[in-house]
């Protein structure tokens, strides 16, 4: 829609940017509505749309940028002069936000995520689930959030052990430690699964699991992922991501069949 808008000649540049801002506003509101609805619908949806929050941030930053550009063009159109410097500063702030770390994953030009990005995204989803578990004492919600956490951690761990760890073993010397940590994590998951969410021990064991998972994630993100970036090309990292997603998909289907 924006491309068609900008190619037309019937609107001034100011009018084009105004229409662009309205389109961006519609997109931003749609994303925020999905986010708000997900908070009510359930744990799986809320955690699964974590990447959408990055998109929402980028859209809002872009919207602010467009508003600033509209003010600049509008003042020029009405007065023939440049606006106050404060407007320029606001546009620069919005640009900085849009191209910063939070928006970085969204403003990429390529379509495929590589393995380091997918692993990191999985980790952030798990962080969200732990956060939701910590916030509630409702046994039904605890059951729901833990059920999703159990599936996500189990599938993620198996896919890493099938695809990632064998590939990095040749250049990452602590690979066996990662296998051992995940074996311990699986034991902890099984123990918690056997508990009633209403029991006093449930959240205490979740806390122990969270500490173990966070230590494991820290090791992967601080040590293993940099080694992957040093040793693999972008194309190789994307290929590993494709294999990892395929392995996860197979295991998710197996878990769905079992349940």
Short mmCIF file of C-alpha atoms in Angstrom, two decimals:
data_model
loop_
_atom_site.label_atom_id
_atom_site.label_comp_id
_atom_site.label_asym_id
_atom_site.label_seq_id
_atom_site.Cartn_x
_atom_site.Cartn_y
_atom_site.Cartn_z
CA UNK A 1 0.00 0.00 0.00
CA UNK A 2 2.82 2.37 0.86
CA UNK A 3 4.63 1.62 -2.40
CA UNK A 4 1.50 2.39 -4.42
CA UNK A 5 0.95 5.51 -2.35
CA UNK A 6 4.46 6.84 -2.96
CA UNK A 7 4.40 6.08 -6.70
CA UNK A 8 1.25 8.15 -7.29
CA UNK A 9 1.44 11.80 -8.38
CA UNK A 10 -1.94 13.09 -7.21
CA UNK A 11 -0.77 13.76 -3.61
CA UNK A 12 1.93 16.11 -2.32
CA UNK A 13 4.82 14.60 -0.36
CA UNK A 14 3.26 15.89 2.87
CA UNK A 15 -0.05 14.18 2.00
CA UNK A 16 1.76 10.96 1.12
CA UNK A 17 3.58 10.89 4.47
CA UNK A 18 0.29 11.66 6.26
CA UNK A 19 -1.38 8.67 4.59
CA UNK A 20 1.67 6.53 5.35
CA UNK A 21 1.41 7.46 9.03
CA UNK A 22 -2.27 6.44 9.05
CA UNK A 23 -1.38 3.05 7.55
CA UNK A 24 1.37 2.60 10.15
CA UNK A 25 -1.06 3.60 12.90
CA UNK A 26 -3.51 0.92 11.74
CA UNK A 27 -0.72 -1.68 11.73
CA UNK A 28 0.48 -0.60 15.19
CA UNK A 29 -3.01 -0.80 16.67
CA UNK A 30 -3.57 -4.26 15.16
CA UNK A 31 -0.36 -5.52 16.79
CA UNK A 32 -1.24 -4.00 20.15
CA UNK A 33 -4.74 -5.47 20.05
CA UNK A 34 -3.33 -8.95 19.37
CA UNK A 35 -0.91 -8.47 22.28
CA UNK A 36 -3.69 -7.38 24.66
CA UNK A 37 -6.01 -10.20 23.55
CA UNK A 38 -3.20 -12.74 24.01
CA UNK A 39 -2.81 -11.70 27.65
CA UNK A 40 -6.37 -12.92 28.24
CA UNK A 41 -6.51 -15.92 25.88
CA UNK A 42 -3.69 -18.00 27.35
CA UNK A 43 -0.06 -18.72 28.07
CA UNK A 44 0.81 -20.36 24.78
CA UNK A 45 -0.43 -17.45 22.68
CA UNK A 46 1.07 -14.79 24.93
CA UNK A 47 4.49 -16.43 24.89
CA UNK A 48 4.34 -17.33 21.20
CA UNK A 49 3.76 -13.72 20.16
CA UNK A 50 6.83 -12.45 22.02
CA UNK A 51 8.47 -11.67 18.62
CA UNK A 52 5.39 -9.55 17.80
CA UNK A 53 6.35 -7.21 20.64
CA UNK A 54 9.55 -6.45 18.72
CA UNK A 55 7.43 -5.67 15.65
CA UNK A 56 5.12 -3.50 17.77
CA UNK A 57 8.10 -1.56 19.09
CA UNK A 58 9.46 -1.02 15.58
CA UNK A 59 6.05 0.09 14.31
CA UNK A 60 5.59 2.58 17.12
CA UNK A 61 9.07 3.98 16.59
CA UNK A 62 8.35 4.29 12.85
CA UNK A 63 5.06 6.01 13.61
CA UNK A 64 6.86 8.61 15.75
CA UNK A 65 9.40 9.10 12.98
CA UNK A 66 6.61 9.68 10.45
CA UNK A 67 4.90 12.20 12.75
CA UNK A 68 8.15 14.15 12.97
CA UNK A 69 8.60 14.04 9.18
CA UNK A 70 4.99 15.24 8.76
CA UNK A 71 5.69 18.24 11.00
CA UNK A 72 8.83 19.09 9.04
CA UNK A 73 7.12 18.83 5.65
CA UNK A 74 3.99 20.59 6.91
CA UNK A 75 5.91 23.57 8.27
CA UNK A 76 7.86 23.82 5.00
CA UNK A 77 4.65 23.64 2.95
CA UNK A 78 2.91 26.31 5.04
CA UNK A 79 5.83 28.71 5.63
CA UNK A 80 8.54 27.84 3.12
CA UNK A 81 10.99 27.58 6.03
CA UNK A 82 12.52 24.77 8.05
CA UNK A 83 10.90 24.01 11.44
CA UNK A 84 12.34 24.35 14.91
CA UNK A 85 15.33 22.09 15.59
CA UNK A 86 13.36 20.23 18.30
CA UNK A 87 11.33 18.45 15.62
CA UNK A 88 14.49 17.23 13.92
CA UNK A 89 15.74 15.88 17.26
CA UNK A 90 12.52 13.90 17.72
CA UNK A 91 12.90 12.33 14.27
CA UNK A 92 16.50 11.42 15.09
CA UNK A 93 15.41 9.82 18.39
CA UNK A 94 12.79 7.77 16.58
CA UNK A 95 15.33 6.70 13.96
CA UNK A 96 17.78 5.66 16.69
CA UNK A 97 15.08 3.58 18.37
CA UNK A 98 14.03 1.99 15.11
CA UNK A 99 17.54 0.95 14.13
CA UNK A 100 18.62 -0.01 17.67
CA UNK A 101 18.94 -3.41 19.27
CA UNK A 102 15.23 -3.94 19.90
CA UNK A 103 14.20 -3.19 16.34
CA UNK A 104 17.27 -4.77 14.79
CA UNK A 105 15.75 -8.20 14.25
CA UNK A 106 12.75 -6.68 12.50
CA UNK A 107 14.43 -4.21 10.18
CA UNK A 108 16.63 -6.89 8.61
CA UNK A 109 16.47 -7.15 4.84
CA UNK A 110 16.70 -10.93 4.65
CA UNK A 111 13.78 -13.23 5.37
CA UNK A 112 15.48 -16.18 7.05
CA UNK A 113 16.54 -16.14 10.69
CA UNK A 114 19.81 -17.87 11.47
CA UNK A 115 20.38 -20.42 14.23
CA UNK A 116 21.71 -17.91 16.79
CA UNK A 117 18.60 -15.75 16.37
CA UNK A 118 16.19 -18.68 16.65
CA UNK A 119 17.87 -20.06 19.77
CA UNK A 120 17.81 -16.60 21.35
CA UNK A 121 14.13 -16.15 20.47
CA UNK A 122 13.31 -19.54 22.05
CA UNK A 123 15.18 -18.47 25.18
CA UNK A 124 13.17 -15.24 25.45
CA UNK A 125 9.90 -17.16 25.11
CA UNK A 126 10.94 -19.38 28.03
CA UNK A 127 11.85 -16.26 30.05
CA UNK A 128 8.30 -15.01 29.44
CA UNK A 129 6.75 -18.26 30.67
CA UNK A 130 8.83 -18.24 33.86
CA UNK A 131 7.75 -14.64 34.43
CA UNK A 132 4.06 -15.55 33.97
CA UNK A 133 4.40 -18.49 36.41
CA UNK A 134 6.00 -16.22 39.00
CA UNK A 135 3.14 -13.68 38.71
CA UNK A 136 0.24 -16.09 39.41
CA UNK A 137 -0.95 -18.42 42.17
CA UNK A 138 -3.97 -19.66 40.24
CA UNK A 139 -3.51 -23.47 39.97
CA UNK A 140 -5.23 -23.58 36.56
CA UNK A 141 -2.96 -20.88 35.13
CA UNK A 142 0.08 -22.51 36.71
CA UNK A 143 -0.87 -25.79 35.05
CA UNK A 144 -1.33 -24.04 31.72
CA UNK A 145 1.91 -22.07 31.84
CA UNK A 146 3.94 -25.06 33.05
CA UNK A 147 2.38 -27.26 30.36
CA UNK A 148 3.65 -24.85 27.73
CA UNK A 149 7.03 -24.50 29.44
CA UNK A 150 7.38 -28.30 29.58
CA UNK A 151 6.66 -28.63 25.85
CA UNK A 152 8.89 -25.72 24.83
CA UNK A 153 11.90 -26.77 26.90
CA UNK A 154 11.58 -30.45 25.93
CA UNK A 155 11.34 -29.76 22.20
CA UNK A 156 14.06 -27.08 22.25
CA UNK A 157 16.46 -29.35 24.15
CA UNK A 158 15.89 -32.35 21.87
CA UNK A 159 16.37 -30.24 18.73
CA UNK A 160 19.61 -28.80 20.13
CA UNK A 161 20.88 -32.28 20.92
CA UNK A 162 19.99 -33.53 17.44
CA UNK A 163 21.15 -30.57 15.37
CA UNK A 164 23.21 -27.96 17.23
CA UNK A 165 25.44 -29.75 19.75
CA UNK A 166 26.82 -32.41 17.35
CA UNK A 167 27.68 -29.64 14.87
CA UNK A 168 29.48 -27.38 17.38
CA UNK A 169 31.37 -30.11 19.24
CA UNK A 170 34.39 -29.79 16.92
CA UNK A 171 35.01 -26.14 17.88
CA UNK A 172 33.17 -25.69 21.20
CA UNK A 173 35.00 -27.57 23.97
CA UNK A 174 32.22 -27.36 26.59
CA UNK A 175 29.57 -29.14 24.51
CA UNK A 176 29.37 -32.15 26.84
CA UNK A 177 28.57 -29.82 29.72
CA UNK A 178 25.54 -28.55 27.77
CA UNK A 179 24.32 -32.13 27.25
CA UNK A 180 24.72 -32.82 30.99
CA UNK A 181 22.85 -29.65 31.99
CA UNK A 182 19.95 -30.54 29.72
CA UNK A 183 19.78 -34.07 31.15
CA UNK A 184 19.43 -32.52 34.61
CA UNK A 185 16.81 -30.07 33.30
CA UNK A 186 14.74 -32.95 31.85
CA UNK A 187 14.81 -34.71 35.25
CA UNK A 188 13.58 -31.52 36.93
CA UNK A 189 10.79 -31.14 34.36
CA UNK A 190 9.63 -34.71 34.99
CA UNK A 191 9.59 -34.15 38.77
CA UNK A 192 7.55 -30.94 38.46
CA UNK A 193 5.15 -32.57 35.99
CA UNK A 194 4.27 -35.14 38.65
CA UNK A 195 3.36 -32.41 41.19
CA UNK A 196 -0.01 -30.82 41.76
CA UNK A 197 0.17 -27.07 40.90
CA UNK A 198 -1.67 -26.40 44.18
CA UNK A 199 1.12 -27.98 46.24
CA UNK A 200 3.47 -25.69 48.18
CA UNK A 201 6.48 -27.35 46.54
CA UNK A 202 5.38 -26.59 42.95
CA UNK A 203 6.62 -22.99 42.65
CA UNK A 204 9.73 -23.75 44.71
CA UNK A 205 10.77 -26.44 42.23
CA UNK A 206 9.90 -24.13 39.31
CA UNK A 207 12.31 -21.58 40.83
CA UNK A 208 15.08 -24.20 40.95
CA UNK A 209 14.36 -25.10 37.33
CA UNK A 210 14.46 -21.43 36.35
CA UNK A 211 17.89 -20.99 37.95
CA UNK A 212 19.23 -24.05 36.11
CA UNK A 213 17.75 -22.96 32.77
CA UNK A 214 19.04 -19.40 33.13
CA UNK A 215 22.58 -20.64 33.87
CA UNK A 216 22.38 -22.93 30.83
CA UNK A 217 21.05 -20.12 28.59
CA UNK A 218 23.78 -17.76 29.83
CA UNK A 219 26.45 -20.29 28.86
CA UNK A 220 24.93 -20.78 25.41
CA UNK A 221 24.47 -17.09 24.68
CA UNK A 222 27.80 -15.91 26.11
CA UNK A 223 30.01 -18.78 24.95
CA UNK A 224 28.44 -21.14 22.40
CA UNK A 225 26.63 -18.66 20.13
CA UNK A 226 29.72 -16.44 19.64
CA UNK A 227 31.65 -19.58 18.64
CA UNK A 228 28.96 -20.45 16.09
CA UNK A 229 29.19 -16.93 14.62
CA UNK A 230 32.99 -17.20 14.40
CA UNK A 231 33.02 -20.63 12.76
CA UNK A 232 30.02 -20.59 10.41
CA UNK A 233 29.02 -18.40 7.49
CA UNK A 234 25.62 -16.71 7.43
CA UNK A 235 24.41 -19.29 4.90
CA UNK A 236 25.57 -22.16 7.16
CA UNK A 237 23.84 -20.60 10.18
CA UNK A 238 20.61 -20.25 8.19
CA UNK A 239 20.89 -23.89 7.04
CA UNK A 240 21.31 -25.02 10.66
CA UNK A 241 18.25 -22.94 11.56
CA UNK A 242 16.21 -24.74 8.90
CA UNK A 243 17.32 -28.14 10.27
CA UNK A 244 16.60 -27.02 13.85
CA UNK A 245 13.07 -25.82 12.94
CA UNK A 246 12.38 -29.10 11.10
CA UNK A 247 13.52 -31.15 14.12
CA UNK A 248 11.35 -29.06 16.43
CA UNK A 249 8.35 -29.42 14.15
CA UNK A 250 8.70 -33.23 14.07
CA UNK A 251 8.95 -33.43 17.87
CA UNK A 252 6.04 -31.04 18.41
CA UNK A 253 3.92 -33.29 16.20
CA UNK A 254 5.04 -36.37 18.16
CA UNK A 255 4.14 -34.69 21.46
CA UNK A 256 0.73 -33.66 20.07
CA UNK A 257 0.05 -37.25 19.00
CA UNK A 258 0.98 -38.56 22.45
CA UNK A 259 -1.33 -36.11 24.19
#
